[in-house]
Structures are given as structure tokens and as C-alpha cells.
mmCIF file of C-alpha atoms and ligand atoms in Angstrom:
data_model
loop_
_atom_site.group_PDB
_atom_site.id
_atom_site.type_symbol
_atom_site.label_atom_id
_atom_site.label_comp_id
_atom_site.label_asym_id
_atom_site.label_seq_id
_atom_site.Cartn_x
_atom_site.Cartn_y
_atom_site.Cartn_z
ATOM 1 C CA MET K 1 10.868 12.517 112.524
ATOM 2 C CA LYS K 2 13.413 11.945 114.818
ATOM 3 C CA ILE K 3 12.189 12.018 119.025
ATOM 4 C CA VAL K 4 15.508 14.590 119.136
ATOM 5 C CA HIS K 5 14.385 16.457 116.406
ATOM 6 C CA ARG K 6 10.987 16.723 118.417
ATOM 7 C CA LEU K 7 12.242 17.990 121.579
ATOM 8 C CA TYR K 8 14.213 20.741 119.683
ATOM 9 C CA ILE K 9 11.433 22.224 118.236
ATOM 10 C CA LEU K 10 9.350 22.043 121.453
ATOM 11 C CA LEU K 11 12.130 23.572 123.347
ATOM 12 C CA SER K 12 12.261 26.796 120.713
ATOM 13 C CA VAL K 13 8.569 27.306 120.752
ATOM 14 C CA ILE K 14 9.001 27.243 124.844
ATOM 15 C CA ILE K 15 11.621 29.974 124.745
ATOM 16 C CA ILE K 16 10.364 31.788 122.089
ATOM 17 C CA THR K 17 6.998 32.245 123.732
ATOM 18 C CA ALA K 18 8.737 33.038 126.941
ATOM 19 C CA SER K 19 11.287 35.220 125.789
ATOM 20 C CA ILE K 20 8.058 37.352 123.865
ATOM 21 C CA ASN K 21 6.410 37.372 127.041
ATOM 22 C CA LEU K 22 9.206 38.429 129.577
ATOM 23 C CA PHE K 23 9.659 41.344 125.934
ATOM 24 C CA LEU K 24 6.072 42.694 127.001
ATOM 25 C CA LEU K 25 5.740 42.125 130.626
ATOM 26 C CA LEU K 26 9.156 44.546 130.482
ATOM 27 C CA SER K 27 7.399 47.528 127.467
ATOM 28 C CA THR K 28 4.597 47.461 130.114
ATOM 29 C CA THR K 29 6.616 48.022 133.480
ATOM 30 C CA GLN K 30 8.519 51.336 131.810
ATOM 31 C CA GLY K 31 7.027 54.694 134.390
ATOM 32 C CA TYR K 32 7.132 52.826 137.820
ATOM 33 C CA GLY K 33 8.952 55.308 140.418
ATOM 34 C CA ALA K 34 10.363 58.575 139.027
ATOM 35 C CA GLU K 35 13.367 57.881 141.605
ATOM 36 C CA SER K 36 14.858 54.323 140.362
ATOM 37 C CA ASN K 37 13.582 55.823 137.306
ATOM 38 C CA VAL K 38 17.487 55.479 135.872
ATOM 39 C CA THR K 39 18.306 52.433 137.578
ATOM 40 C CA ILE K 40 15.270 50.967 136.094
ATOM 41 C CA GLY K 41 15.392 52.163 133.040
ATOM 42 C CA LEU K 42 19.221 50.663 132.710
ATOM 43 C CA TYR K 43 18.314 46.935 133.691
ATOM 44 C CA GLU K 44 15.650 46.981 131.052
ATOM 45 C CA ILE K 45 17.599 48.235 128.357
ATOM 46 C CA GLN K 46 20.394 45.479 129.612
ATOM 47 C CA THR K 47 17.485 42.470 129.684
ATOM 48 C CA LYS K 48 15.602 44.179 126.548
ATOM 49 C CA SER K 49 19.100 43.696 124.086
ATOM 50 C CA ILE K 50 19.282 40.129 126.221
ATOM 51 C CA VAL K 51 15.948 38.949 125.886
ATOM 52 C CA GLN K 52 16.227 40.151 121.619
ATOM 53 C CA GLY K 53 19.592 38.503 121.460
ATOM 54 C CA LEU K 54 17.507 35.460 122.939
ATOM 55 C CA LEU K 55 14.818 35.302 120.787
ATOM 56 C CA GLY K 56 16.885 36.296 117.380
ATOM 57 C CA ALA K 57 19.194 33.122 118.587
ATOM 58 C CA ASP K 58 16.110 30.791 118.761
ATOM 59 C CA ILE K 59 14.567 31.645 116.122
ATOM 60 C CA ALA K 60 17.621 31.250 113.949
ATOM 61 C CA PHE K 61 18.095 27.486 115.906
ATOM 62 C CA LEU K 62 14.203 26.773 115.253
ATOM 63 C CA PHE K 63 14.427 27.410 111.538
ATOM 64 C CA LEU K 64 18.154 25.250 111.673
ATOM 65 C CA VAL K 65 16.148 22.365 113.378
ATOM 66 C CA LEU K 66 13.223 22.750 110.920
ATOM 67 C CA PHE K 67 15.924 22.841 108.150
ATOM 68 C CA SER K 68 17.903 19.705 109.402
ATOM 69 C CA THR K 69 13.812 17.566 110.366
ATOM 70 C CA THR K 70 13.125 17.987 106.111
ATOM 71 C CA ARG K 71 16.268 16.912 104.896
ATOM 72 C CA SER K 72 16.099 13.864 107.738
ATOM 73 C CA LEU K 73 12.919 13.178 105.674
ATOM 74 C CA ASN K 74 13.852 12.758 102.507
ATOM 75 C CA PRO K 75 14.883 8.884 102.658
ATOM 76 C CA LEU K 76 11.766 7.946 104.098
ATOM 77 C CA LYS K 77 10.376 9.716 100.901
ATOM 78 C CA SER K 78 12.287 7.227 98.740
ATOM 79 C CA LEU K 79 11.414 4.913 101.282
ATOM 80 C CA THR K 80 7.279 5.195 100.568
ATOM 81 C CA GLY K 81 8.583 5.625 96.326
ATOM 82 C CA ALA K 82 10.302 2.173 96.870
ATOM 83 C CA LEU K 83 7.787 0.716 98.803
ATOM 84 C CA ALA K 84 5.275 1.592 96.041
ATOM 85 C CA ARG K 85 7.356 0.071 92.940
ATOM 86 C CA ILE K 86 7.765 -3.007 94.942
ATOM 87 C CA LYS K 87 4.175 -3.261 95.316
ATOM 88 C CA GLU K 88 4.182 -2.829 91.401
ATOM 89 C CA GLY K 89 6.579 -5.662 91.345
ATOM 90 C CA LYS K 90 9.360 -3.816 90.344
ATOM 91 C CA TYR K 91 11.817 -5.345 93.242
ATOM 92 C CA GLY K 92 15.641 -5.058 93.819
ATOM 93 C CA GLU K 93 15.739 -1.311 94.264
ATOM 94 C CA GLU K 94 18.638 -0.051 96.676
ATOM 95 C CA ILE K 95 18.510 3.366 98.322
ATOM 96 C CA LYS K 96 21.651 5.101 99.423
ATOM 97 C CA TYR K 97 21.592 6.693 102.574
ATOM 98 C CA GLU K 98 24.842 7.412 104.524
ATOM 99 C CA SER K 99 24.110 7.966 108.155
ATOM 100 C CA HIS K 100 23.975 5.426 111.175
ATOM 101 C CA ASP K 101 20.603 6.967 112.712
ATOM 102 C CA GLU K 102 17.419 5.286 112.974
ATOM 103 C CA ILE K 103 16.745 6.174 109.412
ATOM 104 C CA GLY K 104 19.426 4.407 108.478
ATOM 105 C CA LEU K 105 18.588 1.361 110.187
ATOM 106 C CA ILE K 106 15.366 1.279 108.371
ATOM 107 C CA ILE K 107 16.999 2.252 104.862
ATOM 108 C CA ASP K 108 19.373 -0.719 105.708
ATOM 109 C CA SER K 109 16.694 -2.900 106.735
ATOM 110 C CA PHE K 110 14.508 -1.448 103.658
ATOM 111 C CA ASN K 111 18.236 -2.743 101.282
ATOM 112 C CA SER K 112 18.329 -6.222 102.131
ATOM 113 C CA MET K 113 14.817 -7.017 102.451
ATOM 114 C CA SER K 114 14.806 -5.772 98.772
ATOM 115 C CA LYS K 115 17.733 -8.040 97.679
ATOM 116 C CA ALA K 116 15.897 -11.197 99.329
ATOM 117 C CA LEU K 117 13.000 -10.146 97.354
ATOM 118 C CA GLN K 118 14.588 -9.904 94.187
ATOM 119 C CA GLU K 119 16.884 -12.922 94.667
ATOM 120 C CA LYS K 120 13.733 -14.608 95.607
ATOM 121 C CA VAL K 121 11.402 -13.545 92.601
ATOM 122 C CA GLU K 122 14.604 -14.629 90.075
ATOM 123 C CA LYS K 123 14.572 -17.923 91.172
ATOM 124 C CA ALA K 124 10.723 -18.856 91.527
ATOM 125 C CA ARG K 125 10.744 -17.469 87.690
ATOM 126 C CA GLN K 126 14.535 -19.808 86.787
ATOM 127 C CA HIS K 127 12.053 -22.267 88.130
ATOM 128 C CA GLU K 128 9.640 -21.482 85.864
ATOM 129 C CA ILE K 129 11.939 -21.600 82.638
ATOM 130 C CA ALA K 130 12.968 -25.319 83.911
ATOM 131 C CA ARG K 131 9.348 -26.504 84.602
ATOM 132 C CA ASP K 132 8.335 -24.921 81.145
ATOM 133 C CA GLU K 133 11.295 -26.397 79.308
ATOM 134 C CA PHE K 134 10.768 -29.698 81.304
ATOM 135 C CA LEU K 135 7.221 -30.498 80.156
ATOM 136 C CA ALA K 136 7.983 -29.137 76.314
ATOM 137 C CA MET K 137 10.800 -32.477 76.298
ATOM 138 C CA ILE K 138 8.061 -34.463 78.537
ATOM 139 C CA THR K 139 6.050 -33.702 75.229
ATOM 140 C CA HIS K 140 8.185 -34.134 72.758
ATOM 141 C CA GLU K 141 9.485 -37.654 74.349
ATOM 142 C CA LEU K 142 5.385 -38.339 74.441
ATOM 143 C CA LYS K 143 4.727 -37.342 70.475
ATOM 144 C CA THR K 144 7.708 -39.890 69.170
ATOM 145 C CA PRO K 145 6.001 -42.824 70.079
ATOM 146 C CA LEU K 146 3.035 -42.140 68.313
ATOM 147 C CA VAL K 147 3.932 -41.528 65.245
ATOM 148 C CA PRO K 148 4.574 -45.083 64.302
ATOM 149 C CA ILE K 149 1.519 -46.397 66.368
ATOM 150 C CA SER K 150 -0.979 -44.379 64.515
ATOM 151 C CA GLY K 151 1.196 -45.037 60.957
ATOM 152 C CA TYR K 152 1.213 -48.919 61.129
ATOM 153 C CA ALA K 153 -2.372 -48.551 62.360
ATOM 154 C CA ASP K 154 -2.939 -46.806 58.722
ATOM 155 C CA MET K 155 -1.034 -49.507 57.338
ATOM 156 C CA MET K 156 -2.789 -52.254 58.224
ATOM 157 C CA LEU K 157 -6.406 -50.391 58.123
ATOM 158 C CA LYS K 158 -5.050 -50.156 53.922
ATOM 159 C CA GLY K 159 -4.259 -53.686 53.782
ATOM 160 C CA HIS K 160 -0.316 -53.450 53.603
ATOM 161 C CA MET K 161 -0.157 -55.953 55.708
ATOM 162 C CA GLY K 162 -2.384 -58.458 54.897
ATOM 163 C CA PRO K 163 -5.876 -59.099 54.590
ATOM 164 C CA ILE K 164 -7.629 -57.830 57.586
ATOM 165 C CA THR K 165 -11.342 -59.155 59.339
ATOM 166 C CA GLU K 166 -14.293 -56.623 59.973
ATOM 167 C CA SER K 167 -13.268 -56.910 63.972
ATOM 168 C CA GLN K 168 -9.775 -56.319 63.347
ATOM 169 C CA ARG K 169 -10.704 -52.935 61.351
ATOM 170 C CA GLU K 170 -12.887 -51.691 64.029
ATOM 171 C CA ARG K 171 -10.388 -52.264 66.139
ATOM 172 C CA LEU K 172 -7.547 -50.409 63.848
ATOM 173 C CA GLU K 173 -9.987 -47.551 63.263
ATOM 174 C CA ILE K 174 -9.877 -47.384 67.403
ATOM 175 C CA ILE K 175 -6.105 -47.350 67.395
ATOM 176 C CA LYS K 176 -5.771 -44.592 64.305
ATOM 177 C CA THR K 177 -8.639 -41.943 66.309
ATOM 178 C CA SER K 178 -7.277 -42.954 69.553
ATOM 179 C CA SER K 179 -3.758 -41.908 68.877
ATOM 180 C CA SER K 180 -4.848 -38.932 66.721
ATOM 181 C CA SER K 181 -6.665 -37.386 69.588
ATOM 182 C CA LEU K 182 -3.978 -37.879 71.270
ATOM 183 C CA LEU K 183 -0.692 -36.476 68.868
ATOM 184 C CA ALA K 184 -3.570 -33.800 68.587
ATOM 185 C CA LEU K 185 -3.253 -33.421 72.934
ATOM 186 C CA ILE K 186 0.098 -33.340 72.577
ATOM 187 C CA SER K 187 1.213 -31.260 69.547
ATOM 188 C CA ASP K 188 -1.515 -28.158 71.217
ATOM 189 C CA LEU K 189 0.531 -28.905 75.551
ATOM 190 C CA LEU K 190 4.011 -28.382 73.072
ATOM 191 C CA ASP K 191 3.366 -25.730 70.942
ATOM 192 C CA ALA K 192 0.915 -23.969 74.158
ATOM 193 C CA GLN K 193 4.773 -24.910 76.035
ATOM 194 C CA LYS K 194 6.711 -23.534 73.449
ATOM 195 C CA LEU K 195 4.869 -20.107 72.793
ATOM 196 C CA ALA K 196 5.022 -19.417 76.940
ATOM 197 C CA LEU K 197 8.447 -19.903 76.661
ATOM 198 C CA GLY K 198 8.930 -17.830 73.323
ATOM 199 C CA GLN K 199 10.612 -20.494 71.959
ATOM 200 C CA LEU K 200 7.643 -21.464 68.470
ATOM 201 C CA LYS K 201 9.733 -19.935 65.152
ATOM 202 C CA PHE K 202 7.619 -18.302 63.463
ATOM 203 C CA ARG K 203 8.544 -18.463 59.752
ATOM 204 C CA LYS K 204 6.874 -15.208 57.929
ATOM 205 C CA LEU K 205 6.742 -15.054 54.204
ATOM 206 C CA GLU K 206 4.636 -12.595 52.028
ATOM 207 C CA ASN K 207 1.961 -15.138 51.256
ATOM 208 C CA ASN K 208 -2.041 -14.882 50.271
ATOM 209 C CA VAL K 209 -4.770 -14.918 52.806
ATOM 210 C CA LYS K 210 -7.316 -16.072 50.029
ATOM 211 C CA SER K 211 -4.783 -19.367 49.478
ATOM 212 C CA THR K 212 -4.552 -20.151 53.049
ATOM 213 C CA VAL K 213 -8.484 -19.080 53.502
ATOM 214 C CA GLU K 214 -8.925 -22.163 50.728
ATOM 215 C CA LYS K 215 -6.601 -24.258 52.430
ATOM 216 C CA SER K 216 -7.320 -24.355 55.328
ATOM 217 C CA VAL K 217 -11.411 -24.739 54.699
ATOM 218 C CA GLU K 218 -10.474 -27.766 51.905
ATOM 219 C CA LEU K 219 -9.129 -29.342 54.918
ATOM 220 C CA MET K 220 -11.616 -29.439 57.412
ATOM 221 C CA ALA K 221 -13.930 -30.115 54.277
ATOM 222 C CA PRO K 222 -14.370 -33.579 54.823
ATOM 223 C CA GLN K 223 -15.281 -33.209 58.671
ATOM 224 C CA ALA K 224 -18.372 -31.072 57.901
ATOM 225 C CA ILE K 225 -19.158 -33.376 55.347
ATOM 226 C CA VAL K 226 -19.516 -36.499 57.682
ATOM 227 C CA ASP K 227 -21.089 -34.273 60.543
ATOM 228 C CA LYS K 228 -23.822 -33.052 58.061
ATOM 229 C CA ILE K 229 -22.845 -29.532 58.187
ATOM 230 C CA GLU K 230 -22.458 -26.583 56.052
ATOM 231 C CA LEU K 231 -18.757 -25.185 55.172
ATOM 232 C CA THR K 232 -18.663 -22.164 52.941
ATOM 233 C CA HIS K 233 -15.992 -19.141 51.971
ATOM 234 C CA ASN K 234 -16.290 -15.739 50.543
ATOM 235 C CA ALA K 235 -12.130 -15.303 49.775
ATOM 236 C CA LYS K 236 -12.377 -14.282 46.227
ATOM 237 C CA ASP K 237 -9.639 -11.652 46.261
ATOM 238 C CA ASP K 238 -6.108 -11.804 46.430
ATOM 239 C CA ILE K 239 -4.386 -10.518 49.578
ATOM 240 C CA TYR K 240 -0.708 -10.558 50.304
ATOM 241 C CA THR K 241 0.562 -10.018 53.470
ATOM 242 C CA THR K 242 3.648 -11.398 55.566
ATOM 243 C CA TYR K 243 2.571 -14.354 58.175
ATOM 244 C CA ASP K 244 3.352 -17.879 59.020
ATOM 245 C CA ASP K 245 1.249 -19.819 56.801
ATOM 246 C CA GLU K 246 1.634 -23.237 58.374
ATOM 247 C CA ARG K 247 0.414 -21.335 61.777
ATOM 248 C CA ILE K 248 -2.503 -19.157 60.703
ATOM 249 C CA ARG K 249 -4.213 -22.394 59.014
ATOM 250 C CA GLN K 250 -3.545 -23.782 62.606
ATOM 251 C CA VAL K 251 -5.480 -20.587 63.586
ATOM 252 C CA ILE K 252 -8.374 -21.055 60.814
ATOM 253 C CA ASN K 253 -8.006 -24.821 61.329
ATOM 254 C CA ASN K 254 -8.901 -24.510 65.006
ATOM 255 C CA LEU K 255 -11.518 -21.259 65.026
ATOM 256 C CA ILE K 256 -13.577 -23.931 62.069
ATOM 257 C CA LYS K 257 -13.240 -27.061 64.552
ATOM 258 C CA ASN K 258 -14.895 -24.871 67.256
ATOM 259 C CA SER K 259 -17.077 -23.461 65.499
ATOM 260 C CA ILE K 260 -18.146 -27.298 64.377
ATOM 261 C CA LYS K 261 -18.139 -28.370 67.526
ATOM 262 C CA ALA K 262 -20.626 -25.887 68.153
ATOM 263 C CA VAL K 263 -23.208 -26.237 65.497
ATOM 264 C CA GLN K 264 -25.883 -29.446 65.236
ATOM 265 C CA PRO K 265 -25.991 -31.308 62.277
ATOM 266 C CA GLU K 266 -28.267 -31.042 59.090
ATOM 267 C CA ILE K 267 -29.113 -27.040 60.121
ATOM 268 C CA GLY K 268 -25.178 -26.216 61.201
ATOM 269 C CA LYS K 269 -23.355 -23.302 58.984
ATOM 270 C CA VAL K 270 -20.023 -22.132 59.109
ATOM 271 C CA ASN K 271 -18.762 -19.716 56.963
ATOM 272 C CA VAL K 272 -14.986 -17.959 56.718
ATOM 273 C CA LEU K 273 -15.621 -14.604 56.064
ATOM 274 C CA LEU K 274 -12.657 -12.472 54.101
ATOM 275 C CA GLU K 275 -12.197 -8.927 54.254
ATOM 276 C CA ASP K 276 -9.660 -6.718 52.729
ATOM 277 C CA SER K 277 -8.601 -2.957 54.386
ATOM 278 C CA PRO K 278 -5.416 -0.480 53.248
ATOM 279 C CA THR K 279 -3.913 -1.813 57.034
ATOM 280 C CA GLU K 280 -5.185 -5.440 57.543
ATOM 281 C CA ALA K 281 -6.685 -8.139 56.142
ATOM 282 C CA LYS K 282 -9.715 -9.613 58.635
ATOM 283 C CA ILE K 283 -10.858 -13.115 58.600
ATOM 284 C CA SER K 284 -14.544 -14.297 60.418
ATOM 285 C CA ILE K 285 -15.589 -17.822 61.612
ATOM 286 C CA LYS K 286 -19.234 -17.170 61.925
ATOM 287 C CA ASP K 287 -21.549 -19.635 62.931
ATOM 288 C CA ASN K 288 -25.293 -20.976 64.140
ATOM 289 C CA GLY K 289 -23.851 -22.764 66.756
ATOM 290 C CA ARG K 290 -24.757 -22.983 71.142
ATOM 291 C CA GLY K 291 -23.323 -19.708 71.507
ATOM 292 C CA ILE K 292 -20.894 -19.063 74.018
ATOM 293 C CA PRO K 293 -22.813 -17.451 77.384
ATOM 294 C CA LYS K 294 -21.845 -14.175 79.309
ATOM 295 C CA GLU K 295 -20.337 -15.227 82.147
ATOM 296 C CA ALA K 296 -17.797 -17.488 80.313
ATOM 297 C CA HIS K 297 -17.016 -14.531 77.758
ATOM 298 C CA ASP K 298 -13.548 -13.013 80.227
ATOM 299 C CA LYS K 299 -12.182 -16.232 80.352
ATOM 300 C CA ILE K 300 -12.508 -17.760 77.013
ATOM 301 C CA PHE K 301 -8.992 -17.219 75.752
ATOM 302 C CA LYS K 302 -7.464 -18.665 79.199
ATOM 303 C CA LYS K 303 -5.423 -21.841 78.499
ATOM 304 C CA PHE K 304 -7.229 -25.161 79.719
ATOM 305 C CA TYR K 305 -10.412 -23.598 80.023
ATOM 306 C CA GLN K 306 -13.534 -25.111 78.253
ATOM 307 C CA VAL K 307 -17.448 -23.711 78.839
ATOM 308 C CA ASP K 308 -19.180 -27.144 78.817
ATOM 309 C CA ALA K 309 -16.347 -30.306 80.211
ATOM 310 C CA SER K 310 -18.805 -32.578 79.751
ATOM 311 C CA LEU K 311 -19.266 -31.467 75.711
ATOM 312 C CA THR K 312 -15.852 -32.121 75.805
ATOM 313 C CA ARG K 313 -15.573 -36.063 76.406
ATOM 314 C CA GLU K 314 -17.735 -36.429 73.640
ATOM 315 C CA LYS K 315 -16.414 -34.575 70.873
ATOM 316 C CA GLY K 316 -12.827 -34.048 71.584
ATOM 317 C CA GLY K 317 -10.690 -30.592 72.956
ATOM 318 C CA SER K 318 -7.997 -29.961 75.132
ATOM 319 C CA GLY K 319 -9.190 -26.581 76.114
ATOM 320 C CA LEU K 320 -5.610 -25.259 75.338
ATOM 321 C CA GLY K 321 -7.234 -24.221 71.324
ATOM 322 C CA LEU K 322 -8.264 -20.790 71.888
ATOM 323 C CA SER K 323 -5.196 -19.295 74.243
ATOM 324 C CA ILE K 324 -2.692 -20.861 71.135
ATOM 325 C CA CYS K 325 -4.642 -19.415 68.141
ATOM 326 C CA LYS K 326 -4.375 -15.604 70.739
ATOM 327 C CA SER K 327 -0.370 -16.216 70.682
ATOM 328 C CA ILE K 328 -0.086 -17.123 66.895
ATOM 329 C CA VAL K 329 -2.935 -13.743 65.961
ATOM 330 C CA GLU K 330 -0.284 -11.649 68.623
ATOM 331 C CA SER K 331 2.674 -13.039 68.049
ATOM 332 C CA HIS K 332 1.950 -11.635 64.093
ATOM 333 C CA GLY K 333 0.578 -8.057 65.620
ATOM 334 C CA GLY K 334 -2.748 -8.621 65.406
ATOM 335 C CA LYS K 335 -6.052 -8.819 67.684
ATOM 336 C CA ILE K 336 -8.334 -11.881 67.830
ATOM 337 C CA TRP K 337 -12.297 -11.435 69.190
ATOM 338 C CA PHE K 338 -15.694 -12.610 69.157
ATOM 339 C CA GLU K 339 -19.322 -11.882 69.229
ATOM 340 C CA SER K 340 -21.585 -14.772 70.567
ATOM 341 C CA GLU K 341 -25.165 -15.150 71.584
ATOM 342 C CA VAL K 342 -26.674 -17.813 72.956
ATOM 343 C CA GLY K 343 -28.904 -20.061 70.872
ATOM 344 C CA LYS K 344 -28.192 -17.684 67.604
ATOM 345 C CA GLY K 345 -24.579 -18.601 66.776
ATOM 346 C CA THR K 346 -20.850 -17.178 67.203
ATOM 347 C CA THR K 347 -18.101 -15.259 64.755
ATOM 348 C CA PHE K 348 -14.605 -15.125 65.681
ATOM 349 C CA ALA K 349 -12.607 -12.797 64.155
ATOM 350 C CA PHE K 350 -9.000 -11.844 64.143
ATOM 351 C CA THR K 351 -6.604 -9.159 62.407
ATOM 352 C CA LEU K 352 -2.899 -9.961 59.744
ATOM 353 C CA PRO K 353 -1.749 -5.940 60.154
ATOM 354 C CA LYS K 354 -0.188 -5.209 56.148
ATOM 355 C CA ILE K 355 2.860 -3.194 58.033
ATOM 356 C CA GLN K 356 5.697 -5.053 58.065
ATOM 357 C CA GLN K 357 6.719 -7.617 60.641
ATOM 358 C CA LYS K 358 9.571 -8.031 62.325
HETATM 359 N N1 ADP S 403 -17.581 -20.943 67.907
HETATM 360 C C1 ADP S 403 -17.916 -21.599 68.983
HETATM 361 N N2 ADP S 403 -19.380 -21.318 69.708
HETATM 362 C C2 ADP S 403 -19.863 -21.555 71.084
HETATM 363 N N3 ADP S 403 -18.591 -21.872 71.906
HETATM 364 C C3 ADP S 403 -17.120 -21.901 71.461
HETATM 365 C C4 ADP S 403 -16.791 -21.385 70.099
HETATM 366 N N4 ADP S 403 -15.590 -21.820 70.163
HETATM 367 C C5 ADP S 403 -15.231 -21.958 71.119
HETATM 368 N N5 ADP S 403 -16.142 -22.394 72.153
HETATM 369 C C6 ADP S 403 -15.829 -22.489 74.149
HETATM 370 O O1 ADP S 403 -14.810 -21.989 74.475
HETATM 371 C C7 ADP S 403 -13.947 -23.494 74.912
HETATM 372 C C8 ADP S 403 -12.624 -23.688 74.495
HETATM 373 O O2 ADP S 403 -12.547 -23.674 73.104
HETATM 374 P P1 ADP S 403 -10.481 -23.354 72.620
HETATM 375 O O3 ADP S 403 -9.581 -23.255 73.258
HETATM 376 O O4 ADP S 403 -10.615 -23.738 70.990
HETATM 377 O O5 ADP S 403 -11.106 -25.561 73.518
HETATM 378 P P2 ADP S 403 -11.011 -26.249 72.881
HETATM 379 O O6 ADP S 403 -11.696 -26.593 72.057
HETATM 380 O O7 ADP S 403 -10.106 -27.454 73.167
HETATM 381 O O8 ADP S 403 -12.662 -27.162 73.608
HETATM 382 C C9 ADP S 403 -14.613 -24.519 74.480
HETATM 383 O O9 ADP S 403 -14.674 -25.972 74.815
HETATM 384 C C10 ADP S 403 -16.289 -24.004 73.796
HETATM 385 O O10 ADP S 403 -16.881 -24.337 75.417
HETATM 386 MG MG1 MG S 404 -10.763 -25.914 70.080
#
């Protein structure tokens, strides 16, 4: 409330109180001395009407001040609302206010602050996009030379470039496994960047979930044999829905790989389960591995998060796998979650909706 308004209200209240007192005083002084009754009576009537007029005018004035004060408070309400929206992350709002009084000054500074804030946020967003695009470009460039490295190592190992000694074979095996893990890491980085930029293109076609699961298990079987782990699936019935077969296989492979890393040789079991419902297909990857501790549960889908970094050095991985799985599943309108008990095992599950996805 403006100071002038406060003074007006105070003044009005004083005048009203004074007038009422005077009015009451005049009412009680009636009947003093018989000889001056006529003069006093006339004087009283005149004063009473003046006081009454004054009182009426003052009450009207008070209402006028109250009305204009409430009106002048409206922009402050808009200001409070706009500030609350800034807190929620909605920038760039402008408040309209014509007068150049104290409130006008506040509104002007708010408007310029709001504009500056919006410009800064937009700049930061542009920076972020540029950085992500740069990273995507670099990652792509890193991937290119790895393809011939891995390819030639493979050709030499197969003896296509002449006979090799045992020690050469050992070194070539190292070149091959190192370049493939580097390639896998770079591919994950590239996928994560593209997903962040919304640039990962999906080829969503009518596919059979049963054959997608079969192909994934087939691909991972050699690794399971090497690690002495039992890898099975229960996919029997055809389930047709629209999705990107390659990307969904990437999700299943990632989840199987994680389970293979979590179980122990000889006793380790990884089972891929396929369930059908009228609205969706559900794919679960169940293992009897080490489980995920409770404190890691809310971080598990975050980029680069790993429960045990030392295990990563031993078994590989970037901590990007689950965040990529989540983005791919959600891009298909599905959900991904897990249940886990330390020492007993983990089940990761995701759904693929049967309603047409755009
Ligand atoms: N089935 C599982 N059992 C136990 N821990 C798991 C399982 N799946 C994932 N995790 C934990 O979640 C972390 C993140 O997984 P992920 O994003 O795929 O990264 P990465 O496999 O590259 O380490 C893993 O490092 C591991 O600690
Ligand atoms: Mg992984």
C-alpha cells in the first residue's frame, strides 16, 4: 500500500471519529439555559448539518481511498503470481502496468529481470545443445577408425594375411577384445547423446516379440557358455506389436549382459520370460545374481551410475546401459522397472504397448 494511501485512510478515520464525537457532544448539550435556547437551537442545527455533511463526505472519501488502494494492489498480486511461476521455471512473463508510480517502478524492474532471465536460460539451452551435438560428432569420429582396427585384427586371426605365431595370436586377441569394448562404449555414448538430443531414429514396424526374444538369447548364448551360466527363455507364442526390432533387441541384450555379469559361474541362471496381455507384451529378465542394494535403487537408471566400480573394471561397462534401455522403452510408450534382493537375484521387466505408437 502506498504511503499517501495510508495517510489518507488515517486522516479519514481521524475526521470520522472527531465528527462523531462532536455530533454526540452537540446532542448532549441540548437544554442549557432557557433564555439562550433559541440562539443555541439555531446554532446547533447549523453545526449539526455541517458535521453531518462533513461526516458523509469523509465516509465517501474513505471508500474512494479504499477502492483505489485495492486497485493499486492488483499489479502486486500479478507480480506475486509471476514470481511464483519463475520459481517453477517459467520465464519471460511480462506484467502490464501503465502508471509510473512506485509500483510501476517495481513492475518495470520485474519485467526487465524476467526478460534477462529468459535470454540467459535460452542461451544456456543453446549451449547445451551445441555441446551435445559436438560430443555426438566426436563420438562418431572416434568410432570410424575402430572399425578397420577390429576388422584387420579379425582377418589376421583367421590367417587371411598369412600364418601367425602363438604370441602374435595372443596380441591380436587383445587388440580385438579391446577394440570391441571401446566400440561398445563409444556406441553407448553415441546412443545416449542421440537420445538426449531426440535424434535417435526408430524404425517402428509390426514385429513378433517372440522372435525378437529368441534372436537376443541366441546372440548372448555363446557368452553364457563361456561364463558357464544357464541362459533360457520361455517364448512360445507369437505376440505381434509395433516396435523397432533392433532397438528392443539392444534393450534385451543389455539386460541379459547385466544379469550375466551379476551371477556366478556354474550356479548362475538367467531366464528371459515373455508374457502376453490384451494391452501389452511384458518381457522380464530374471537372474539369481548378487542383487542390487536398496540405496542404489533410485540411481540405477541414471547415466554413468554403477553400484560397484571395481567390478566394472573387471567385467566392463560404462554405466550407460540402463539409462539407454529406459529411453528406448519409454520412446515406445512402455515402462521399465526392477525388483531385487541382495544375495538372491534381480528381475528387470519392461512392457511394449499394443496400441499403435506414432
Ligand atoms: N541384474 C543385475 N544385478 C545386479 N546389479 C545390476 C544388474 N543390472 C544392473 N546392475 C547394476 O546397475 C549398474 C548399471 O547398469 P548399466 O547401466 O547397464 O551399466 P553397466 O552395465 O555398464 O555397468 C551396473 O553397474 C550394476 O552395478
Ligand atoms: Mg549394462
